[in-house]
Coordinates of C-alpha atoms and ligand atoms in Angstrom, one line a residue:
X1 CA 213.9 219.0 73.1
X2 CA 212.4 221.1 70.5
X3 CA 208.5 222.0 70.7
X4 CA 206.9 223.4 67.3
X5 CA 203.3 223.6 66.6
X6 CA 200.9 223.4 63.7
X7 CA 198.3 226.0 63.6
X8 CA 195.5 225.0 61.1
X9 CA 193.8 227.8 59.6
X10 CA 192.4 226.5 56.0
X11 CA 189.2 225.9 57.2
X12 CA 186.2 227.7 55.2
X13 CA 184.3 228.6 58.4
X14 CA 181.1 227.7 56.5
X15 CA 178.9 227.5 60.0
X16 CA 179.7 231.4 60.9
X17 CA 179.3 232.1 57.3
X18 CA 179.7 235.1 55.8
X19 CA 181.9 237.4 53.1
X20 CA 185.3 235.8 54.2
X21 CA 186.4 232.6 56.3
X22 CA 186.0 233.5 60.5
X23 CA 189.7 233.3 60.7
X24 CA 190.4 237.0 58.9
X25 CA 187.9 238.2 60.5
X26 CA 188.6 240.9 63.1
X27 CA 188.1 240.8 66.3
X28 CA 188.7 243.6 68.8
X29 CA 191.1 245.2 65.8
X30 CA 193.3 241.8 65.0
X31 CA 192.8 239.4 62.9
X32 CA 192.0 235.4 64.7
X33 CA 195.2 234.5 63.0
X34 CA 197.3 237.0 64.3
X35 CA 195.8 236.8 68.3
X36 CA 196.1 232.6 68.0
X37 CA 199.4 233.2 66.7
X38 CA 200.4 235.9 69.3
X39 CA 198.9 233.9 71.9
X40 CA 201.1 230.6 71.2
X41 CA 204.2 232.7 70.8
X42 CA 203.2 234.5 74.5
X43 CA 203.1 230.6 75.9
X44 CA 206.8 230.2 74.4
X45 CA 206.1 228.7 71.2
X46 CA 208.9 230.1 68.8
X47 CA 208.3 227.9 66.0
X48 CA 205.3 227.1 64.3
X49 CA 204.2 226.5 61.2
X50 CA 200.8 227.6 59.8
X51 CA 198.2 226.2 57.7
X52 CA 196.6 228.3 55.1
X53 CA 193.9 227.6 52.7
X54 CA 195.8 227.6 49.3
X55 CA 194.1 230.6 48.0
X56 CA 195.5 233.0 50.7
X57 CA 198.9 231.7 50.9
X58 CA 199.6 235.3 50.5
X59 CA 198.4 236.6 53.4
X60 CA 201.5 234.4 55.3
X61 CA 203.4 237.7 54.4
X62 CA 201.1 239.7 57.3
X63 CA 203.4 238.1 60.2
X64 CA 206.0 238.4 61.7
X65 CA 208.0 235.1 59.9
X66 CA 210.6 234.8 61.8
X67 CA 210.4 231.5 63.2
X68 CA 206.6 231.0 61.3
X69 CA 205.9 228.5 57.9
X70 CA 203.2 229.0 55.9
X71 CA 202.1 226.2 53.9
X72 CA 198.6 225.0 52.2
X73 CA 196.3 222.9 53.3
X74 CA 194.1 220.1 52.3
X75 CA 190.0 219.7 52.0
X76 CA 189.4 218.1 55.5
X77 CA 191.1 219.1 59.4
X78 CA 193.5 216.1 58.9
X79 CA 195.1 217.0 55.5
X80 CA 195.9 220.3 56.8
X81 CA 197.4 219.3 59.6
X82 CA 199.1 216.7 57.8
X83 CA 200.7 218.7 55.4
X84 CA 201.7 221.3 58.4
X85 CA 203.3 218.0 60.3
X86 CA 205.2 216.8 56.9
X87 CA 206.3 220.4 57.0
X88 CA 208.6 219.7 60.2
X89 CA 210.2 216.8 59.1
X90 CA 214.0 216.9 59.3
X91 CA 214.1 219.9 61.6
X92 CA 214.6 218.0 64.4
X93 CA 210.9 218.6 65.9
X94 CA 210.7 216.3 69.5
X95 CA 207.0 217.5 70.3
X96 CA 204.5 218.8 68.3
X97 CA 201.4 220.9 69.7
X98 CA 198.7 221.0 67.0
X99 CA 196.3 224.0 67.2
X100 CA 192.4 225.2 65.9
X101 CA 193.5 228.8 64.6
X102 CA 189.7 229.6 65.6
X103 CA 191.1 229.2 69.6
X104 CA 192.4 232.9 69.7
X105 CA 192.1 233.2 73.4
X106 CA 193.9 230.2 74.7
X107 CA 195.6 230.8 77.9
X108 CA 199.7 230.4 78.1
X109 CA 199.0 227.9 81.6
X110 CA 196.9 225.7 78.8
X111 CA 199.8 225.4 76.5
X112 CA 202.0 224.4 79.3
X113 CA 200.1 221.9 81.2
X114 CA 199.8 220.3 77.5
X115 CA 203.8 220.4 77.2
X116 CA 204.8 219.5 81.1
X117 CA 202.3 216.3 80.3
X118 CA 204.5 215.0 77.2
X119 CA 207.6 214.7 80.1
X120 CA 205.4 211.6 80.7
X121 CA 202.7 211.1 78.3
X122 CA 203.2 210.6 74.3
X123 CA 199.9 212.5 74.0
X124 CA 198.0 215.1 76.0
X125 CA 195.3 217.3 75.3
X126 CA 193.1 220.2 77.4
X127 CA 189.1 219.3 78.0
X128 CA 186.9 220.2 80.8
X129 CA 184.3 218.1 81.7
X130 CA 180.7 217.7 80.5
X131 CA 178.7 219.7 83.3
X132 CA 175.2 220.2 81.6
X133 CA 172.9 217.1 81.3
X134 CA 172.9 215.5 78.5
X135 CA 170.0 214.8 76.1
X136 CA 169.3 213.3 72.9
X137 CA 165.9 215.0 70.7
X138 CA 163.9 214.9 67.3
X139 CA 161.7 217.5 66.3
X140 CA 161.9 219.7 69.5
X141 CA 160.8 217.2 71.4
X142 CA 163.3 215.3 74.4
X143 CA 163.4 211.6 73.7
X144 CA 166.1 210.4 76.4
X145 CA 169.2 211.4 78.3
X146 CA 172.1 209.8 78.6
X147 CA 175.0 209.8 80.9
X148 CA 177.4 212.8 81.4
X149 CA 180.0 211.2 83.4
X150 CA 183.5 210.4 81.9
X151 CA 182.2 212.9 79.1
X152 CA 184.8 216.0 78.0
X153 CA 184.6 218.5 75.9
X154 CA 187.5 218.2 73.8
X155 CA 190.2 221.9 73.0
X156 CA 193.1 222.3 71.6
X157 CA 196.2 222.5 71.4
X158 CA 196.6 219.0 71.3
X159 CA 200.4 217.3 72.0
X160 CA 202.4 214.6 70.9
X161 CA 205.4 213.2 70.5
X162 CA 206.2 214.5 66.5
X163 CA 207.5 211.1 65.0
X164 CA 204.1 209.0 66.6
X165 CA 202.2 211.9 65.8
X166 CA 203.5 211.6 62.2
X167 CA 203.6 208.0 61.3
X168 CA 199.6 207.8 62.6
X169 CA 198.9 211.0 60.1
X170 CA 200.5 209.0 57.4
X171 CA 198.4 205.6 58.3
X172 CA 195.2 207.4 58.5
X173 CA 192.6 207.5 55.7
X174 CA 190.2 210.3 55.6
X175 CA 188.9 212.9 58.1
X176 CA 189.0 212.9 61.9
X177 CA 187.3 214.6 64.7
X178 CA 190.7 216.1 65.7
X179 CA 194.3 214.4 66.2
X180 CA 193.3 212.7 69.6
X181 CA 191.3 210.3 67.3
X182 CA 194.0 210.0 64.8
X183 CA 196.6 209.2 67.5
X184 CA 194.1 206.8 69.4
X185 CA 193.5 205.1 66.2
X186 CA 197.2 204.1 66.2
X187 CA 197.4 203.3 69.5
X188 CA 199.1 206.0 71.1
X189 CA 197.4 206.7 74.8
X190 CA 196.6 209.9 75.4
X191 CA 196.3 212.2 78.7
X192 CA 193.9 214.8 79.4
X193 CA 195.4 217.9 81.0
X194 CA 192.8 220.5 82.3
X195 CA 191.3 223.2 79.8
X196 CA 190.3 226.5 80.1
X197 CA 186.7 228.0 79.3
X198 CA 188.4 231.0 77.4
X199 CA 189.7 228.5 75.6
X200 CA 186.6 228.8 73.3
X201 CA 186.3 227.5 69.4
X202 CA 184.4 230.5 67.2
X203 CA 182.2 228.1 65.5
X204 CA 179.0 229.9 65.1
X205 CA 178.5 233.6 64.7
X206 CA 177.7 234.0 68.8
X207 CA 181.3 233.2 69.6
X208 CA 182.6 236.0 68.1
X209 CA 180.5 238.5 70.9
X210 CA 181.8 235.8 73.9
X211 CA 185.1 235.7 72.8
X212 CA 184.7 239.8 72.5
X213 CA 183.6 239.2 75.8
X214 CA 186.2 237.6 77.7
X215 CA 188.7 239.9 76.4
X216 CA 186.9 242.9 78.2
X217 CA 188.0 242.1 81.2
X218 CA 189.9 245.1 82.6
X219 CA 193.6 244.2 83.3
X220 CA 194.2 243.4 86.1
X221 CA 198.3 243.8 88.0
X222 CA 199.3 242.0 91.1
X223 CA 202.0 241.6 93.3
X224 CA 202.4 239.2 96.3
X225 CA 205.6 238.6 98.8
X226 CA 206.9 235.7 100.7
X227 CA 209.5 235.2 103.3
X228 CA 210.3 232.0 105.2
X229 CA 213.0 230.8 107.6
X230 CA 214.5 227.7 108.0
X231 CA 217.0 226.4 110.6
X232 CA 220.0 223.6 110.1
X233 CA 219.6 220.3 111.7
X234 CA 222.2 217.2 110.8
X235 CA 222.6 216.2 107.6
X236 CA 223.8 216.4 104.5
X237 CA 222.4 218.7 102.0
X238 CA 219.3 221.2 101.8
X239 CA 216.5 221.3 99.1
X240 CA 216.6 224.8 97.5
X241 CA 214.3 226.0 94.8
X242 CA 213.7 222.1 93.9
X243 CA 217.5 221.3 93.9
X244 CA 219.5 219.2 95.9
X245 CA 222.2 221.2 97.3
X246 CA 225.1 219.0 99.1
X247 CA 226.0 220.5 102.3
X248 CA 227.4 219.8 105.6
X249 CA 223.8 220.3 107.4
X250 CA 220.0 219.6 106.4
X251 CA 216.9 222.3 106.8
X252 CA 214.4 221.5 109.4
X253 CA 210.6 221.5 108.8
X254 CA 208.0 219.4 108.5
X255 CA 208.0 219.2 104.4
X256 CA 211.5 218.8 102.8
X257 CA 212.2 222.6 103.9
X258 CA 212.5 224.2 100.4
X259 CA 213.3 227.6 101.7
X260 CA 213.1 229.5 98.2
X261 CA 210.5 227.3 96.8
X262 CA 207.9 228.2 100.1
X263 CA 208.8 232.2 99.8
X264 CA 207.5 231.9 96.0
X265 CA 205.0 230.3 96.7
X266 CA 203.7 232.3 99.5
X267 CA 204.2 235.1 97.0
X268 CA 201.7 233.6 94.8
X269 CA 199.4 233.0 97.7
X270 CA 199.3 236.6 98.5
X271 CA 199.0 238.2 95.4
X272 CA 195.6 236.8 95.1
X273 CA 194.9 237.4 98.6
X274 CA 195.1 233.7 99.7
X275 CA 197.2 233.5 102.7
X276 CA 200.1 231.2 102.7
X277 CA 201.0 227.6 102.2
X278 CA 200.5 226.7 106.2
X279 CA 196.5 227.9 105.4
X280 CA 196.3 225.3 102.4
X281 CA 198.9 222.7 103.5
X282 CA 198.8 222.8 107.7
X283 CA 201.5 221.4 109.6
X284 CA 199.3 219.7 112.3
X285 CA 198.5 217.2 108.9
X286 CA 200.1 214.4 108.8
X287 CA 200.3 213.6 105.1
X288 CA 202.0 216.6 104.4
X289 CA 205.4 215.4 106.2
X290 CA 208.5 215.0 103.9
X291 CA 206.3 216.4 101.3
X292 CA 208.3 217.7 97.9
X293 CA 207.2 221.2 98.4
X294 CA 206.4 221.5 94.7
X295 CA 203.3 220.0 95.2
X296 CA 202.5 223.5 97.0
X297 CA 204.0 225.2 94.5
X298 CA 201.8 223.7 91.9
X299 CA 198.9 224.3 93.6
X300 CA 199.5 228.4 93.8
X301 CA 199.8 228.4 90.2
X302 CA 197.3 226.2 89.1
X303 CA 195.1 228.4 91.8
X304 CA 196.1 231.7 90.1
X305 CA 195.8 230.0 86.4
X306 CA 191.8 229.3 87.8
X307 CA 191.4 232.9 89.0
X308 CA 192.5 234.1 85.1
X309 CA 196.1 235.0 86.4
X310 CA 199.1 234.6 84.1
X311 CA 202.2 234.6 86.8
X312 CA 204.6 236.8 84.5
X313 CA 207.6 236.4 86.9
X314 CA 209.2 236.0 90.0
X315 CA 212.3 236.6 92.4
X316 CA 213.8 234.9 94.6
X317 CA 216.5 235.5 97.2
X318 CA 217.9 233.5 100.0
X319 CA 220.1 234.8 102.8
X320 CA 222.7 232.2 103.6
X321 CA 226.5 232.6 104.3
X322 CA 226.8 228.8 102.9
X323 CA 226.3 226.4 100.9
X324 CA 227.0 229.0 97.9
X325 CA 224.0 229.3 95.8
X326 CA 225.3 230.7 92.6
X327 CA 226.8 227.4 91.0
X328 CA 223.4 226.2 91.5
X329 CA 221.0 229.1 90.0
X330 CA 220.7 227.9 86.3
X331 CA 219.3 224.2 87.6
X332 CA 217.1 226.3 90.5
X333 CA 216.1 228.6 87.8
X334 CA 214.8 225.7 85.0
X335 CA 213.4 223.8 88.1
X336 CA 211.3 226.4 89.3
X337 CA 210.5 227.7 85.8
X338 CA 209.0 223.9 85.1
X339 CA 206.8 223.9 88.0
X340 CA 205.8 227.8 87.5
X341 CA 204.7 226.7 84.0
X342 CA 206.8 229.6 82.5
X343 CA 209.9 230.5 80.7
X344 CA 213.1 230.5 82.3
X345 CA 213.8 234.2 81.5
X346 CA 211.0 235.1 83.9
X347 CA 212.1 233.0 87.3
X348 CA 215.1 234.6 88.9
X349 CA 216.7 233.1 92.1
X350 CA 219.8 234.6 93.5
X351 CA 221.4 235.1 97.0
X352 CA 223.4 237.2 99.7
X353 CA 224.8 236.7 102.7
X354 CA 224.1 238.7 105.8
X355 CA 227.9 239.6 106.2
X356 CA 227.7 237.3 109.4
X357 CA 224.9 239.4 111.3
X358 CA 222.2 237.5 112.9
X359 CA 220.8 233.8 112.7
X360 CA 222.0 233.8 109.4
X361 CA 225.5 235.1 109.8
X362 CA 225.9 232.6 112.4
X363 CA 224.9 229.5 110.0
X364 CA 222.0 228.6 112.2
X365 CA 219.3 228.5 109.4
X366 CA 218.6 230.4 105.6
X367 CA 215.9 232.4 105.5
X368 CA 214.6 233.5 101.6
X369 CA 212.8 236.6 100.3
X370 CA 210.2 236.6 97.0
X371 CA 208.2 238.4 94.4
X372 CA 205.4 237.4 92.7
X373 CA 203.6 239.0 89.7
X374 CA 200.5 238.1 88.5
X375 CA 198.5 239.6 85.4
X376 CA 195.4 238.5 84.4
X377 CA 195.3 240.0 80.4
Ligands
LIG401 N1 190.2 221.6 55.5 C1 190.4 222.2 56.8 C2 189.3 222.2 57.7 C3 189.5 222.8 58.9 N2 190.7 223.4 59.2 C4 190.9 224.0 60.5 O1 190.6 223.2 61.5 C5 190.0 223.9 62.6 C6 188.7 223.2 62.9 O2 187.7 224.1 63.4 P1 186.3 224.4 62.7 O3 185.6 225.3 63.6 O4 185.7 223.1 62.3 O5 186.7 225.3 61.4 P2 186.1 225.3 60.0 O6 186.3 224.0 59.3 O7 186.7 226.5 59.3 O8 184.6 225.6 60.3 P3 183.3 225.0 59.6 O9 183.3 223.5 60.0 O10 182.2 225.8 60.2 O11 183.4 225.1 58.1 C7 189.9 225.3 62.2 O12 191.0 226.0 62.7 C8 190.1 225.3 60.7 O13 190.6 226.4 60.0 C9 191.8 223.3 58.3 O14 192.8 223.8 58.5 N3 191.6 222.7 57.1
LIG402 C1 189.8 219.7 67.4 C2 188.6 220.3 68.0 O1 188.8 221.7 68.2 C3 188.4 219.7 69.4 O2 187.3 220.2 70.0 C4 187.3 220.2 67.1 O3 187.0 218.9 67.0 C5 187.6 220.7 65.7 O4 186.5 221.4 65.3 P1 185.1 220.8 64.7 O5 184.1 221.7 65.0 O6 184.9 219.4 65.3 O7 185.4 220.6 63.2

């Protein structure tokens, strides 16, 4: 499965205005083109193609290219990224994520959600809900309101699956408010995942100071641990790290009894200070019984992605003399990467034994150790 995106940056930024278009301009001593494109390639994008204005094809040469195609766009959004879609063609492309270049700031956890919803959904795209009341006016003066419910306010990037994606490009005449519409127009549903207010647009020249803004915050470095013990009962095989694990007994609790998956997450929970998964999913409730403990595991990170928190990685180890972990780590690994909404590179999971000593020497449970790190940029 191959993920590219389309970055459209041949706009003419006429609302900010001014001697060049909003996308060279600089802000906080990089240019909008290089922070979006830095910010796509930090959320695991490695190959995108971007859309310049035909009179500054040249400045493609100011990136790093590896991975990166420049090409020119057209007069309207949907020409350019048209011709940055027709651009893919042949490579292979599965998913396509299709990006404003004046969205510097959007958050890695964005991207993902957008790519975990095309497992299940031909389209998907971020928007947060309308939250202000909503009026309609002529000369200054209020003249009705109208209802904010089922309103969002559209973002980007904006997801599909690259051959629907495509063909409704090629079927559609003129402009569009963004690729949503295209798709809709050729009947492709699409899901809304959850946006991000950093996620802002630099329309007018006031976004420029917010977007300067949100990137004052100071950084900010955390670390959180877990630990969690489970014993054997009959059976025959354990959930670890959102794998099932053949084995000769099964874990005991009152969710499936991921060992490795509740240390994580309990590492998550306490680097932002939020206790542990009993404070957010009790026992005493019943509807948490047999639950697939990645539902908790979601809920950390989408709790730390709310907070501002990029989780940059973790570690995992569980103390068993059997079943053997190792054949298992690369599946553990992608598993929990997938739910973590991260690469794989940053999830490790690994395992010792207790050479015999104690409950786990003796096979009467596992217990698992983990590290969390959290950064918010
Ligand atoms: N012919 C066009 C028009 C727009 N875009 C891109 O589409 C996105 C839409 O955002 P918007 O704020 O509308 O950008 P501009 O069209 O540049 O701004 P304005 O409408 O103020 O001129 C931007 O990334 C813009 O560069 C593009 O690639 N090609
Ligand atoms: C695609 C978009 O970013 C969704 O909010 C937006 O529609 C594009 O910008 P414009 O201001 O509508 O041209």
């Amino acid at each position: 499965m191959t993920t590219a995106a389309v970055i459209v940056a041949a706009g003419r930024g006429t609302r900010v205005g001014g001697p060049v278009p909003k996308q060279w301009r600089i802000l906080r001593g990089r240019t909008i083109v290089a922070r979006t494109l830095d910010a796509l390639r930090a959320a695991g994008i490695d190959r995108m193609v971007l859309v310049l204005h035909a009179s500054e094809m040249h400045r493609a040469t100011e990136f790093d290219l590896s991975g990166l195609t420049a090409v020119p766009g057209g007069a309207t959004r949907a020409a350019s990224v048209r011709a940055g879609l027709e651009a893919l063609e042949g490579e292979g492309v599965t998913r396509v994520l299709i990006h404003d270049v004046a969205r510097p700031l959007v958050p890695a956890v964005v991207v993902a959600r957008v790519v975990k919803a095309l497992d299940t959904h031909d389209g998907a795209a971020p928007a947060l809900p309308v939250t202000d009341a909503l009026w309609t006016g002529e000369d200054d003066i209020v003249t009705g309101t109208r209802d904010r419910s089922g309103l969002f306010r559209a973002q980007t990037p904006q997801g599909f699956r690259y051959d629907a994606i495509l063909a409704a490009h090629r079927a559609h005449l003129g402009d569009a408010a963004d690729d949503v519409a295209v798709a809709r127009a050729a009947g492709l549903p699409v899901a809304i995942v959850k946006g991000d207010e950093r996620n802002l647009k630099i329309t007018t020249e006031g976004d420029f100071a917010r977007a300067e803004a949100l990137m004052e915050e100071p950084m900010d470095i955390r670390t959180g641990n877990g630990f969690d013990v489970h014993a054997f009962e009959d059976g025959d095989h354990v959930m670890l790290c959102g794998v099932r694990v053949p084995h000769d007994r099964a874990l005991k609790g009152h969710s499936d009894a991921d060992v490795g998956m509740h240390a994580v997450t309990d590492a998550i929970y306490g680097a932002l200070a939020e206790g542990d998964i009993g404070r957010h999913f009790p026992p005493s409730d019943p509807q948490w019984k047999a639950a697939a403990s990645h539902i908790f595991l979601s809920h950390a990170v989408e709790l730390a992605a709310s907070r501002g928190y990029r989780i940059t990685n973790v570690d995992c180890t569980m103390i068993c003399e059997r079943p053997k972990v190792g054949p298992h780590a690369p599946a553990m690994i992608e598993e929990m990467a997938r739910i973590l909404l991260i690469e794989p590179d940053r999830v490790s999971v690994k395992a010792t034994t207790s050479e015999r000593l104690g409950f786990t020497g003796r096979e009467e449970g596992i217990a698992a150790i983990a590290t969390a790190t959290l950064v918010k940029p």
